[in-house]
PDB file of N, CA, C and O in Angstrom:
ATOM      1  N   THR F   1     -66.973 -35.941 -18.618  1.00  0.00           N
ATOM      2  CA  THR F   1     -66.742 -37.308 -18.188  1.00  0.00           C
ATOM      3  C   THR F   1     -65.298 -37.813 -18.565  1.00  0.00           C
ATOM      4  O   THR F   1     -64.679 -36.929 -19.437  1.00  0.00           O
ATOM      5  N   THR F   2     -64.741 -38.696 -18.007  1.00  0.00           N
ATOM      6  CA  THR F   2     -63.361 -39.243 -18.437  1.00  0.00           C
ATOM      7  C   THR F   2     -63.307 -39.606 -19.902  1.00  0.00           C
ATOM      8  O   THR F   2     -62.415 -39.388 -20.654  1.00  0.00           O
ATOM      9  N   PHE F   3     -64.241 -40.276 -20.502  1.00  0.00           N
ATOM     10  CA  PHE F   3     -64.443 -40.692 -21.733  1.00  0.00           C
ATOM     11  C   PHE F   3     -64.282 -39.507 -22.786  1.00  0.00           C
ATOM     12  O   PHE F   3     -63.499 -39.458 -23.647  1.00  0.00           O
ATOM     13  N   CYS F   4     -64.946 -38.312 -22.385  1.00  0.00           N
ATOM     14  CA  CYS F   4     -64.980 -37.071 -23.166  1.00  0.00           C
ATOM     15  C   CYS F   4     -63.578 -36.443 -23.184  1.00  0.00           C
ATOM     16  O   CYS F   4     -62.920 -36.095 -24.042  1.00  0.00           O
ATOM     17  N   ALA F   5     -62.865 -36.368 -21.984  1.00  0.00           N
ATOM     18  CA  ALA F   5     -61.578 -35.895 -21.757  1.00  0.00           C
ATOM     19  C   ALA F   5     -60.694 -36.623 -22.669  1.00  0.00           C
ATOM     20  O   ALA F   5     -59.632 -36.100 -23.213  1.00  0.00           O
ATOM     21  N   GLU F   6     -60.663 -38.075 -22.545  1.00  0.00           N
ATOM     22  CA  GLU F   6     -59.621 -38.921 -23.180  1.00  0.00           C
ATOM     23  C   GLU F   6     -59.888 -38.751 -24.712  1.00  0.00           C
ATOM     24  O   GLU F   6     -58.796 -38.611 -25.436  1.00  0.00           O
ATOM     25  N   THR F   7     -61.121 -38.547 -25.151  1.00  0.00           N
ATOM     26  CA  THR F   7     -61.446 -38.467 -26.657  1.00  0.00           C
ATOM     27  C   THR F   7     -60.715 -37.061 -27.136  1.00  0.00           C
ATOM     28  O   THR F   7     -60.241 -37.114 -28.117  1.00  0.00           O
ATOM     29  N   MET F   8     -61.006 -36.104 -26.222  1.00  0.00           N
ATOM     30  CA  MET F   8     -60.440 -34.784 -26.674  1.00  0.00           C
ATOM     31  C   MET F   8     -59.012 -34.808 -26.758  1.00  0.00           C
ATOM     32  O   MET F   8     -58.350 -34.417 -27.593  1.00  0.00           O
ATOM     33  N   ALA F   9     -58.247 -35.310 -25.729  1.00  0.00           N
ATOM     34  CA  ALA F   9     -56.875 -35.480 -25.686  1.00  0.00           C
ATOM     35  C   ALA F   9     -56.387 -36.310 -26.901  1.00  0.00           C
ATOM     36  O   ALA F   9     -55.345 -35.840 -27.512  1.00  0.00           O
ATOM     37  N   LEU F  10     -56.845 -37.510 -27.104  1.00  0.00           N
ATOM     38  CA  LEU F  10     -56.623 -38.147 -28.559  1.00  0.00           C
ATOM     39  C   LEU F  10     -56.743 -37.346 -29.726  1.00  0.00           C
ATOM     40  O   LEU F  10     -55.869 -37.438 -30.692  1.00  0.00           O
ATOM     41  N   LEU F  11     -57.751 -36.683 -29.830  1.00  0.00           N
ATOM     42  CA  LEU F  11     -58.026 -35.785 -31.042  1.00  0.00           C
ATOM     43  C   LEU F  11     -56.910 -34.714 -31.189  1.00  0.00           C
ATOM     44  O   LEU F  11     -56.415 -34.453 -32.178  1.00  0.00           O
ATOM     45  N   VAL F  12     -56.584 -34.122 -30.074  1.00  0.00           N
ATOM     46  CA  VAL F  12     -55.569 -33.149 -29.925  1.00  0.00           C
ATOM     47  C   VAL F  12     -54.251 -33.758 -30.351  1.00  0.00           C
ATOM     48  O   VAL F  12     -53.408 -33.247 -31.360  1.00  0.00           O
ATOM     49  N   ALA F  13     -53.824 -34.843 -29.906  1.00  0.00           N
ATOM     50  CA  ALA F  13     -52.676 -35.635 -30.216  1.00  0.00           C
ATOM     51  C   ALA F  13     -52.661 -35.943 -31.682  1.00  0.00           C
ATOM     52  O   ALA F  13     -51.610 -35.902 -32.398  1.00  0.00           O
ATOM     53  N   HIS F  14     -53.682 -36.392 -32.331  1.00  0.00           N
ATOM     54  CA  HIS F  14     -53.794 -36.898 -33.619  1.00  0.00           C
ATOM     55  C   HIS F  14     -53.635 -35.591 -34.464  1.00  0.00           C
ATOM     56  O   HIS F  14     -52.871 -35.653 -35.446  1.00  0.00           O
ATOM     57  N   HIS F  15     -54.244 -34.472 -34.197  1.00  0.00           N
ATOM     58  CA  HIS F  15     -53.882 -33.290 -34.992  1.00  0.00           C
ATOM     59  C   HIS F  15     -52.364 -32.677 -34.867  1.00  0.00           C
ATOM     60  O   HIS F  15     -51.817 -32.271 -35.815  1.00  0.00           O
ATOM     61  N   LEU F  16     -51.914 -32.792 -33.648  1.00  0.00           N
ATOM     62  CA  LEU F  16     -50.329 -32.370 -33.480  1.00  0.00           C
ATOM     63  C   LEU F  16     -49.479 -33.301 -34.389  1.00  0.00           C
ATOM     64  O   LEU F  16     -48.707 -32.827 -34.996  1.00  0.00           O
ATOM     65  N   PHE F  17     -49.826 -34.564 -34.323  1.00  0.00           N
ATOM     66  CA  PHE F  17     -49.048 -35.589 -35.143  1.00  0.00           C
ATOM     67  C   PHE F  17     -49.247 -35.330 -36.570  1.00  0.00           C
ATOM     68  O   PHE F  17     -48.257 -35.156 -37.576  1.00  0.00           O
ATOM     69  N   SER F  18     -50.429 -35.032 -37.084  1.00  0.00           N
ATOM     70  CA  SER F  18     -50.749 -34.625 -38.310  1.00  0.00           C
ATOM     71  C   SER F  18     -50.115 -33.426 -38.915  1.00  0.00           C
ATOM     72  O   SER F  18     -49.477 -33.397 -40.109  1.00  0.00           O
ATOM     73  N   VAL F  19     -49.820 -32.460 -38.091  1.00  0.00           N
ATOM     74  CA  VAL F  19     -49.183 -31.154 -38.456  1.00  0.00           C
ATOM     75  C   VAL F  19     -47.692 -31.488 -38.571  1.00  0.00           C
ATOM     76  O   VAL F  19     -46.989 -31.233 -39.525  1.00  0.00           O
ATOM     77  N   TRP F  20     -47.151 -32.176 -37.591  1.00  0.00           N
ATOM     78  CA  TRP F  20     -45.702 -32.624 -37.741  1.00  0.00           C
ATOM     79  C   TRP F  20     -45.375 -33.425 -38.961  1.00  0.00           C
ATOM     80  O   TRP F  20     -44.420 -33.203 -39.705  1.00  0.00           O
ATOM     81  N   ASN F  21     -46.274 -34.456 -39.221  1.00  0.00           N
ATOM     82  CA  ASN F  21     -46.048 -35.392 -40.384  1.00  0.00           C
ATOM     83  C   ASN F  21     -46.280 -34.721 -41.620  1.00  0.00           C
ATOM     84  O   ASN F  21     -45.520 -34.892 -42.502  1.00  0.00           O
ATOM     85  N   GLY F  22     -47.160 -33.826 -41.698  1.00  0.00           N
ATOM     86  CA  GLY F  22     -47.359 -33.016 -43.005  1.00  0.00           C
ATOM     87  C   GLY F  22     -46.080 -32.193 -43.213  1.00  0.00           C
ATOM     88  O   GLY F  22     -45.718 -32.257 -44.460  1.00  0.00           O
ATOM     89  N   ASP F  23     -45.676 -31.498 -42.182  1.00  0.00           N
ATOM     90  CA  ASP F  23     -44.507 -30.712 -42.460  1.00  0.00           C
ATOM     91  C   ASP F  23     -43.350 -31.561 -42.948  1.00  0.00           C
ATOM     92  O   ASP F  23     -42.529 -31.153 -43.708  1.00  0.00           O
ATOM     93  N   ARG F  24     -43.219 -32.754 -42.270  1.00  0.00           N
ATOM     94  CA  ARG F  24     -41.997 -33.583 -42.537  1.00  0.00           C
ATOM     95  C   ARG F  24     -41.974 -34.053 -43.973  1.00  0.00           C
ATOM     96  O   ARG F  24     -41.073 -34.033 -44.740  1.00  0.00           O
ATOM     97  N   ARG F  25     -43.295 -34.460 -44.430  1.00  0.00           N
ATOM     98  CA  ARG F  25     -43.489 -34.921 -45.841  1.00  0.00           C
ATOM     99  C   ARG F  25     -43.250 -33.809 -46.827  1.00  0.00           C
ATOM    100  O   ARG F  25     -42.518 -34.080 -47.843  1.00  0.00           O
ATOM    101  N   LEU F  26     -43.803 -32.713 -46.603  1.00  0.00           N
ATOM    102  CA  LEU F  26     -43.612 -31.557 -47.577  1.00  0.00           C
ATOM    103  C   LEU F  26     -42.112 -31.082 -47.500  1.00  0.00           C
ATOM    104  O   LEU F  26     -41.514 -30.674 -48.583  1.00  0.00           O
ATOM    105  N   ARG F  27     -41.351 -31.138 -46.424  1.00  0.00           N
ATOM    106  CA  ARG F  27     -39.850 -30.781 -46.312  1.00  0.00           C
ATOM    107  C   ARG F  27     -39.152 -31.843 -47.114  1.00  0.00           C
ATOM    108  O   ARG F  27     -38.271 -31.298 -47.923  1.00  0.00           O
ATOM    109  N   GLU F  28     -39.466 -33.058 -46.944  1.00  0.00           N
ATOM    110  CA  GLU F  28     -38.804 -34.098 -47.788  1.00  0.00           C
ATOM    111  C   GLU F  28     -38.912 -33.908 -49.340  1.00  0.00           C
ATOM    112  O   GLU F  28     -38.170 -34.031 -50.242  1.00  0.00           O
ATOM    113  N   GLN F  29     -40.301 -33.765 -49.769  1.00  0.00           N
ATOM    114  CA  GLN F  29     -40.732 -33.508 -51.145  1.00  0.00           C
ATOM    115  C   GLN F  29     -40.155 -32.231 -51.808  1.00  0.00           C
ATOM    116  O   GLN F  29     -39.711 -32.167 -52.698  1.00  0.00           O
ATOM    117  N   HIS F  30     -40.129 -30.983 -50.975  1.00  0.00           N
ATOM    118  CA  HIS F  30     -39.904 -29.796 -51.540  1.00  0.00           C
ATOM    119  C   HIS F  30     -38.539 -29.026 -51.032  1.00  0.00           C
ATOM    120  O   HIS F  30     -38.082 -27.973 -51.552  1.00  0.00           O
ATOM    121  N   GLY F  31     -37.983 -29.501 -49.951  1.00  0.00           N
ATOM    122  CA  GLY F  31     -36.803 -29.062 -49.488  1.00  0.00           C
ATOM    123  C   GLY F  31     -36.805 -27.716 -49.059  1.00  0.00           C
ATOM    124  O   GLY F  31     -37.541 -27.207 -48.243  1.00  0.00           O
ATOM    125  N   GLU F  32     -35.809 -26.677 -49.646  1.00  0.00           N
ATOM    126  CA  GLU F  32     -35.604 -25.435 -49.349  1.00  0.00           C
ATOM    127  C   GLU F  32     -36.877 -24.595 -49.678  1.00  0.00           C
ATOM    128  O   GLU F  32     -37.138 -23.656 -48.908  1.00  0.00           O
ATOM    129  N   LEU F  33     -37.605 -24.938 -50.672  1.00  0.00           N
ATOM    130  CA  LEU F  33     -38.751 -24.180 -50.971  1.00  0.00           C
ATOM    131  C   LEU F  33     -39.845 -24.311 -50.000  1.00  0.00           C
ATOM    132  O   LEU F  33     -40.514 -23.309 -49.604  1.00  0.00           O
ATOM    133  N   PHE F  34     -39.896 -25.437 -49.251  1.00  0.00           N
ATOM    134  CA  PHE F  34     -40.977 -25.554 -48.180  1.00  0.00           C
ATOM    135  C   PHE F  34     -40.364 -24.874 -46.940  1.00  0.00           C
ATOM    136  O   PHE F  34     -41.230 -24.162 -46.276  1.00  0.00           O
ATOM    137  N   ASP F  35     -39.143 -24.747 -46.756  1.00  0.00           N
ATOM    138  CA  ASP F  35     -38.626 -23.922 -45.633  1.00  0.00           C
ATOM    139  C   ASP F  35     -38.783 -22.487 -45.910  1.00  0.00           C
ATOM    140  O   ASP F  35     -39.001 -21.752 -44.889  1.00  0.00           O
ATOM    141  N   GLN F  36     -38.902 -22.008 -46.879  1.00  0.00           N
ATOM    142  CA  GLN F  36     -39.107 -20.521 -47.433  1.00  0.00           C
ATOM    143  C   GLN F  36     -40.682 -20.218 -47.050  1.00  0.00           C
ATOM    144  O   GLN F  36     -40.906 -19.333 -46.335  1.00  0.00           O
ATOM    145  N   VAL F  37     -41.403 -21.172 -47.452  1.00  0.00           N
ATOM    146  CA  VAL F  37     -42.940 -20.896 -47.079  1.00  0.00           C
ATOM    147  C   VAL F  37     -43.197 -20.958 -45.706  1.00  0.00           C
ATOM    148  O   VAL F  37     -43.953 -20.206 -45.045  1.00  0.00           O
ATOM    149  N   GLU F  38     -42.570 -22.045 -45.008  1.00  0.00           N
ATOM    150  CA  GLU F  38     -42.870 -22.190 -43.579  1.00  0.00           C
ATOM    151  C   GLU F  38     -42.295 -20.931 -42.711  1.00  0.00           C
ATOM    152  O   GLU F  38     -43.016 -20.773 -41.887  1.00  0.00           O
ATOM    153  N   SER F  39     -41.224 -20.255 -43.152  1.00  0.00           N
ATOM    154  CA  SER F  39     -40.761 -19.151 -42.441  1.00  0.00           C
ATOM    155  C   SER F  39     -41.716 -17.809 -42.631  1.00  0.00           C
ATOM    156  O   SER F  39     -41.835 -17.020 -41.821  1.00  0.00           O
ATOM    157  N   ARG F  40     -42.574 -17.989 -43.659  1.00  0.00           N
ATOM    158  CA  ARG F  40     -43.509 -16.794 -43.830  1.00  0.00           C
ATOM    159  C   ARG F  40     -45.072 -17.237 -43.179  1.00  0.00           C
ATOM    160  O   ARG F  40     -45.758 -16.367 -43.226  1.00  0.00           O
ATOM    161  N   THR F  41     -45.109 -18.443 -42.937  1.00  0.00           N
ATOM    162  CA  THR F  41     -46.581 -18.843 -42.437  1.00  0.00           C
ATOM    163  C   THR F  41     -46.362 -19.370 -40.912  1.00  0.00           C
ATOM    164  O   THR F  41     -45.439 -19.349 -40.117  1.00  0.00           O
ATOM    165  N   SER F  42     -47.661 -19.647 -40.436  1.00  0.00           N
ATOM    166  CA  SER F  42     -47.717 -20.138 -39.141  1.00  0.00           C
ATOM    167  C   SER F  42     -49.036 -20.976 -38.989  1.00  0.00           C
ATOM    168  O   SER F  42     -49.929 -21.057 -39.554  1.00  0.00           O
ATOM    169  N   ILE F  43     -48.883 -22.115 -38.072  1.00  0.00           N
ATOM    170  CA  ILE F  43     -50.131 -22.946 -37.808  1.00  0.00           C
ATOM    171  C   ILE F  43     -51.186 -22.304 -36.913  1.00  0.00           C
ATOM    172  O   ILE F  43     -52.159 -22.755 -36.779  1.00  0.00           O
ATOM    173  N   VAL F  44     -50.581 -21.302 -36.154  1.00  0.00           N
ATOM    174  CA  VAL F  44     -51.332 -20.531 -35.196  1.00  0.00           C
ATOM    175  C   VAL F  44     -52.077 -19.449 -36.080  1.00  0.00           C
ATOM    176  O   VAL F  44     -51.487 -18.782 -36.910  1.00  0.00           O
ATOM    177  N   PRO F  45     -53.466 -19.455 -36.018  1.00  0.00           N
ATOM    178  CA  PRO F  45     -54.163 -18.396 -36.803  1.00  0.00           C
ATOM    179  C   PRO F  45     -53.690 -17.026 -36.611  1.00  0.00           C
ATOM    180  O   PRO F  45     -53.544 -16.576 -35.346  1.00  0.00           O
ATOM    181  N   PHE F  46     -53.443 -16.194 -37.763  1.00  0.00           N
ATOM    182  CA  PHE F  46     -53.110 -14.882 -37.590  1.00  0.00           C
ATOM    183  C   PHE F  46     -51.811 -14.368 -36.981  1.00  0.00           C
ATOM    184  O   PHE F  46     -51.392 -13.377 -37.050  1.00  0.00           O
ATOM    185  N   ALA F  47     -50.868 -15.579 -36.482  1.00  0.00           N
ATOM    186  CA  ALA F  47     -49.645 -15.350 -35.901  1.00  0.00           C
ATOM    187  C   ALA F  47     -48.764 -14.655 -36.778  1.00  0.00           C
ATOM    188  O   ALA F  47     -48.012 -13.788 -36.424  1.00  0.00           O
ATOM    189  N   ALA F  48     -48.693 -15.057 -38.215  1.00  0.00           N
ATOM    190  CA  ALA F  48     -47.787 -14.637 -39.167  1.00  0.00           C
ATOM    191  C   ALA F  48     -48.097 -13.114 -39.495  1.00  0.00           C
ATOM    192  O   ALA F  48     -47.287 -12.342 -39.683  1.00  0.00           O
ATOM    193  N   ILE F  49     -49.370 -12.815 -39.370  1.00  0.00           N
ATOM    194  CA  ILE F  49     -49.741 -11.335 -39.611  1.00  0.00           C
ATOM    195  C   ILE F  49     -49.400 -10.455 -38.442  1.00  0.00           C
ATOM    196  O   ILE F  49     -48.876  -9.366 -38.695  1.00  0.00           O
ATOM    197  N   VAL F  50     -49.639 -10.954 -37.203  1.00  0.00           N
ATOM    198  CA  VAL F  50     -49.222 -10.208 -36.055  1.00  0.00           C
ATOM    199  C   VAL F  50     -47.752 -10.055 -36.017  1.00  0.00           C
ATOM    200  O   VAL F  50     -47.280  -8.956 -35.534  1.00  0.00           O
ATOM    201  N   ASP F  51     -46.936 -11.030 -36.227  1.00  0.00           N
ATOM    202  CA  ASP F  51     -45.558 -11.064 -36.201  1.00  0.00           C
ATOM    203  C   ASP F  51     -44.964 -10.186 -37.524  1.00  0.00           C
ATOM    204  O   ASP F  51     -43.821  -9.949 -37.516  1.00  0.00           O
ATOM    205  N   GLY F  52     -45.677  -9.852 -38.481  1.00  0.00           N
ATOM    206  CA  GLY F  52     -45.119  -9.108 -39.493  1.00  0.00           C
ATOM    207  C   GLY F  52     -44.670  -9.994 -40.649  1.00  0.00           C
ATOM    208  O   GLY F  52     -44.056  -9.579 -41.496  1.00  0.00           O
ATOM    209  N   ARG F  53     -44.851 -11.222 -40.607  1.00  0.00           N
ATOM    210  CA  ARG F  53     -44.205 -12.100 -41.709  1.00  0.00           C
ATOM    211  C   ARG F  53     -45.159 -12.116 -42.924  1.00  0.00           C
ATOM    212  O   ARG F  53     -44.776 -12.535 -44.027  1.00  0.00           O
ATOM    213  N   GLN F  54     -46.474 -11.704 -42.660  1.00  0.00           N
ATOM    214  CA  GLN F  54     -47.277 -11.566 -43.753  1.00  0.00           C
ATOM    215  C   GLN F  54     -48.120 -10.312 -43.720  1.00  0.00           C
ATOM    216  O   GLN F  54     -48.332  -9.774 -42.538  1.00  0.00           O
ATOM    217  N   LYS F  55     -48.633  -9.845 -44.815  1.00  0.00           N
ATOM    218  CA  LYS F  55     -49.510  -8.746 -44.727  1.00  0.00           C
ATOM    219  C   LYS F  55     -50.830  -8.885 -45.418  1.00  0.00           C
ATOM    220  O   LYS F  55     -50.838  -9.552 -46.620  1.00  0.00           O
ATOM    221  N   LEU F  56     -51.759  -8.459 -44.839  1.00  0.00           N
ATOM    222  CA  LEU F  56     -53.229  -8.538 -45.519  1.00  0.00           C
ATOM    223  C   LEU F  56     -53.322  -7.480 -46.599  1.00  0.00           C
ATOM    224  O   LEU F  56     -52.846  -6.398 -46.525  1.00  0.00           O
ATOM    225  N   PRO F  57     -53.936  -7.922 -47.793  1.00  0.00           N
ATOM    226  CA  PRO F  57     -54.063  -6.989 -48.864  1.00  0.00           C
ATOM    227  C   PRO F  57     -55.260  -5.934 -48.477  1.00  0.00           C
ATOM    228  O   PRO F  57     -55.975  -6.211 -47.511  1.00  0.00           O
ATOM    229  N   ALA F  58     -55.202  -4.833 -49.077  1.00  0.00           N
ATOM    230  CA  ALA F  58     -56.110  -3.723 -48.776  1.00  0.00           C
ATOM    231  C   ALA F  58     -57.470  -4.248 -48.856  1.00  0.00           C
ATOM    232  O   ALA F  58     -58.362  -3.775 -48.122  1.00  0.00           O
ATOM    233  N   ASP F  59     -57.796  -5.180 -49.760  1.00  0.00           N
ATOM    234  CA  ASP F  59     -59.235  -5.449 -50.036  1.00  0.00           C
ATOM    235  C   ASP F  59     -59.475  -6.888 -49.428  1.00  0.00           C
ATOM    236  O   ASP F  59     -60.535  -7.579 -49.852  1.00  0.00           O
ATOM    237  N   TYR F  60     -58.893  -7.249 -48.325  1.00  0.00           N
ATOM    238  CA  TYR F  60     -59.086  -8.445 -47.495  1.00  0.00           C
ATOM    239  C   TYR F  60     -60.634  -8.657 -47.063  1.00  0.00           C
ATOM    240  O   TYR F  60     -60.978  -9.717 -47.157  1.00  0.00           O
ATOM    241  N   TRP F  61     -61.220  -7.552 -46.807  1.00  0.00           N
ATOM    242  CA  TRP F  61     -62.582  -7.776 -46.287  1.00  0.00           C
ATOM    243  C   TRP F  61     -63.606  -8.354 -47.465  1.00  0.00           C
ATOM    244  O   TRP F  61     -64.643  -8.791 -47.115  1.00  0.00           O
ATOM    245  N   THR F  62     -63.281  -8.067 -48.687  1.00  0.00           N
ATOM    246  CA  THR F  62     -64.161  -8.608 -49.690  1.00  0.00           C
ATOM    247  C   THR F  62     -64.304 -10.151 -49.768  1.00  0.00           C
ATOM    248  O   THR F  62     -65.278 -10.654 -50.272  1.00  0.00           O
ATOM    249  N   GLU F  63     -63.424 -10.756 -49.125  1.00  0.00           N
ATOM    250  CA  GLU F  63     -63.465 -12.224 -49.055  1.00  0.00           C
ATOM    251  C   GLU F  63     -64.913 -12.604 -48.083  1.00  0.00           C
ATOM    252  O   GLU F  63     -65.291 -13.685 -48.285  1.00  0.00           O
ATOM    253  N   TRP F  64     -65.089 -11.705 -47.165  1.00  0.00           N
ATOM    254  CA  TRP F  64     -66.267 -11.960 -46.207  1.00  0.00           C
ATOM    255  C   TRP F  64     -67.565 -11.443 -46.810  1.00  0.00           C
ATOM    256  O   TRP F  64     -68.731 -11.884 -46.318  1.00  0.00           O
ATOM    257  N   VAL F  65     -67.627 -10.734 -47.948  1.00  0.00           N
ATOM    258  CA  VAL F  65     -68.847 -10.234 -48.533  1.00  0.00           C
ATOM    259  C   VAL F  65     -69.117 -11.028 -49.643  1.00  0.00           C
ATOM    260  O   VAL F  65     -69.039 -10.630 -50.940  1.00  0.00           O
ATOM    261  N   ARG F  66     -69.412 -12.316 -49.485  1.00  0.00           N
ATOM    262  CA  ARG F  66     -69.834 -13.138 -50.616  1.00  0.00           C
ATOM    263  C   ARG F  66     -71.128 -13.967 -50.428  1.00  0.00           C
ATOM    264  O   ARG F  66     -71.341 -14.234 -49.205  1.00  0.00           O
ATOM    265  N   LEU F  67     -71.816 -14.354 -51.328  1.00  0.00           N
ATOM    266  CA  LEU F  67     -73.065 -14.948 -51.184  1.00  0.00           C
ATOM    267  C   LEU F  67     -73.072 -16.203 -50.205  1.00  0.00           C
ATOM    268  O   LEU F  67     -73.901 -16.223 -49.430  1.00  0.00           O
ATOM    269  N   PRO F  68     -72.125 -17.045 -50.463  1.00  0.00           N
ATOM    270  CA  PRO F  68     -72.194 -18.321 -49.494  1.00  0.00           C
ATOM    271  C   PRO F  68     -72.050 -17.864 -47.995  1.00  0.00           C
ATOM    272  O   PRO F  68     -72.804 -18.474 -47.186  1.00  0.00           O
ATOM    273  N   TYR F  69     -71.336 -17.008 -47.612  1.00  0.00           N
ATOM    274  CA  TYR F  69     -71.213 -16.512 -46.246  1.00  0.00           C
ATOM    275  C   TYR F  69     -72.533 -15.953 -45.801  1.00  0.00           C
ATOM    276  O   TYR F  69     -72.960 -16.087 -44.691  1.00  0.00           O
ATOM    277  N   ALA F  70     -73.174 -15.099 -46.633  1.00  0.00           N
ATOM    278  CA  ALA F  70     -74.379 -14.372 -46.357  1.00  0.00           C
ATOM    279  C   ALA F  70     -75.578 -15.482 -46.112  1.00  0.00           C
ATOM    280  O   ALA F  70     -76.265 -15.457 -45.272  1.00  0.00           O
ATOM    281  N   VAL F  71     -75.544 -16.492 -46.875  1.00  0.00           N
ATOM    282  CA  VAL F  71     -76.518 -17.545 -46.801  1.00  0.00           C
ATOM    283  C   VAL F  71     -76.268 -18.312 -45.554  1.00  0.00           C
ATOM    284  O   VAL F  71     -77.275 -18.570 -44.766  1.00  0.00           O
ATOM    285  N   ILE F  72     -75.135 -18.720 -45.154  1.00  0.00           N
ATOM    286  CA  ILE F  72     -74.797 -19.500 -43.995  1.00  0.00           C
ATOM    287  C   ILE F  72     -75.106 -18.659 -42.581  1.00  0.00           C
ATOM    288  O   ILE F  72     -75.729 -18.959 -41.847  1.00  0.00           O
ATOM    289  N   ALA F  73     -74.879 -17.347 -42.676  1.00  0.00           N
ATOM    290  CA  ALA F  73     -75.006 -16.434 -41.619  1.00  0.00           C
ATOM    291  C   ALA F  73     -76.535 -16.256 -41.470  1.00  0.00           C
ATOM    292  O   ALA F  73     -77.082 -16.325 -40.402  1.00  0.00           O
ATOM    293  N   GLY F  74     -77.200 -16.034 -42.546  1.00  0.00           N
ATOM    294  CA  GLY F  74     -78.678 -15.782 -42.588  1.00  0.00           C
ATOM    295  C   GLY F  74     -79.381 -17.079 -42.090  1.00  0.00           C
ATOM    296  O   GLY F  74     -80.397 -17.001 -41.265  1.00  0.00           O
ATOM    297  N   GLY F  75     -78.881 -18.277 -42.542  1.00  0.00           N
ATOM    298  CA  GLY F  75     -79.568 -19.537 -42.266  1.00  0.00           C
ATOM    299  C   GLY F  75     -79.489 -19.723 -40.619  1.00  0.00           C
ATOM    300  O   GLY F  75     -80.322 -20.160 -40.045  1.00  0.00           O
ATOM    301  N   THR F  76     -78.130 -19.480 -40.249  1.00  0.00           N
ATOM    302  CA  THR F  76     -77.934 -19.713 -38.989  1.00  0.00           C
ATOM    303  C   THR F  76     -78.763 -18.739 -37.891  1.00  0.00           C
ATOM    304  O   THR F  76     -79.272 -19.139 -36.938  1.00  0.00           O
ATOM    305  N   ILE F  77     -78.762 -17.477 -38.260  1.00  0.00           N
ATOM    306  CA  ILE F  77     -79.402 -16.457 -37.526  1.00  0.00           C
ATOM    307  C   ILE F  77     -81.182 -16.862 -37.557  1.00  0.00           C
ATOM    308  O   ILE F  77     -81.758 -16.884 -36.555  1.00  0.00           O
ATOM    309  N   GLY F  78     -81.452 -17.292 -38.856  1.00  0.00           N
ATOM    310  CA  GLY F  78     -82.948 -17.723 -38.875  1.00  0.00           C
ATOM    311  C   GLY F  78     -83.224 -18.841 -38.070  1.00  0.00           C
ATOM    312  O   GLY F  78     -84.283 -18.896 -37.328  1.00  0.00           O
ATOM    313  N   ALA F  79     -82.401 -19.812 -38.110  1.00  0.00           N
ATOM    314  CA  ALA F  79     -82.653 -21.087 -37.294  1.00  0.00           C
ATOM    315  C   ALA F  79     -82.634 -20.809 -35.913  1.00  0.00           C
ATOM    316  O   ALA F  79     -83.439 -21.265 -35.092  1.00  0.00           O
ATOM    317  N   TYR F  80     -81.753 -19.851 -35.350  1.00  0.00           N
ATOM    318  CA  TYR F  80     -81.788 -19.558 -34.176  1.00  0.00           C
ATOM    319  C   TYR F  80     -83.144 -18.853 -33.525  1.00  0.00           C
ATOM    320  O   TYR F  80     -83.690 -19.246 -32.584  1.00  0.00           O
ATOM    321  N   PHE F  81     -83.763 -18.077 -34.352  1.00  0.00           N
ATOM    322  CA  PHE F  81     -84.902 -17.335 -33.985  1.00  0.00           C
ATOM    323  C   PHE F  81     -86.159 -18.167 -34.250  1.00  0.00           C
ATOM    324  O   PHE F  81     -87.075 -18.051 -33.443  1.00  0.00           O
ATOM    325  N   PHE F  82     -85.979 -19.065 -35.086  1.00  0.00           N
ATOM    326  CA  PHE F  82     -87.080 -19.944 -35.462  1.00  0.00           C
ATOM    327  C   PHE F  82     -87.202 -21.192 -34.514  1.00  0.00           C
ATOM    328  O   PHE F  82     -88.084 -21.926 -34.744  1.00  0.00           O
ATOM    329  N   HIS F  83     -86.291 -21.369 -33.903  1.00  0.00           N
ATOM    330  CA  HIS F  83     -86.030 -22.841 -33.196  1.00  0.00           C
ATOM    331  C   HIS F  83     -86.649 -22.589 -31.724  1.00  0.00           C
ATOM    332  O   HIS F  83     -86.650 -21.814 -31.003  1.00  0.00           O
TER     333      HIS F  83
END
């Protein structure tokens, strides 16, 4: 519907403004240090890794093998089958 489209557009605009304003505030507060961090990162997921600006550690997969993730995955799969 038109309402859903307008709500989605406003939400996207709100997030774009938030990213811009957050960067502006951090640049004012930290100056050159922020510019150094910004050059190594990206707001696009995994873009800095694909571009070669960052490198995943060898044991990155251990972040995914933790109890909270297993509980959420198990609960989601369980809810799907029992629903």
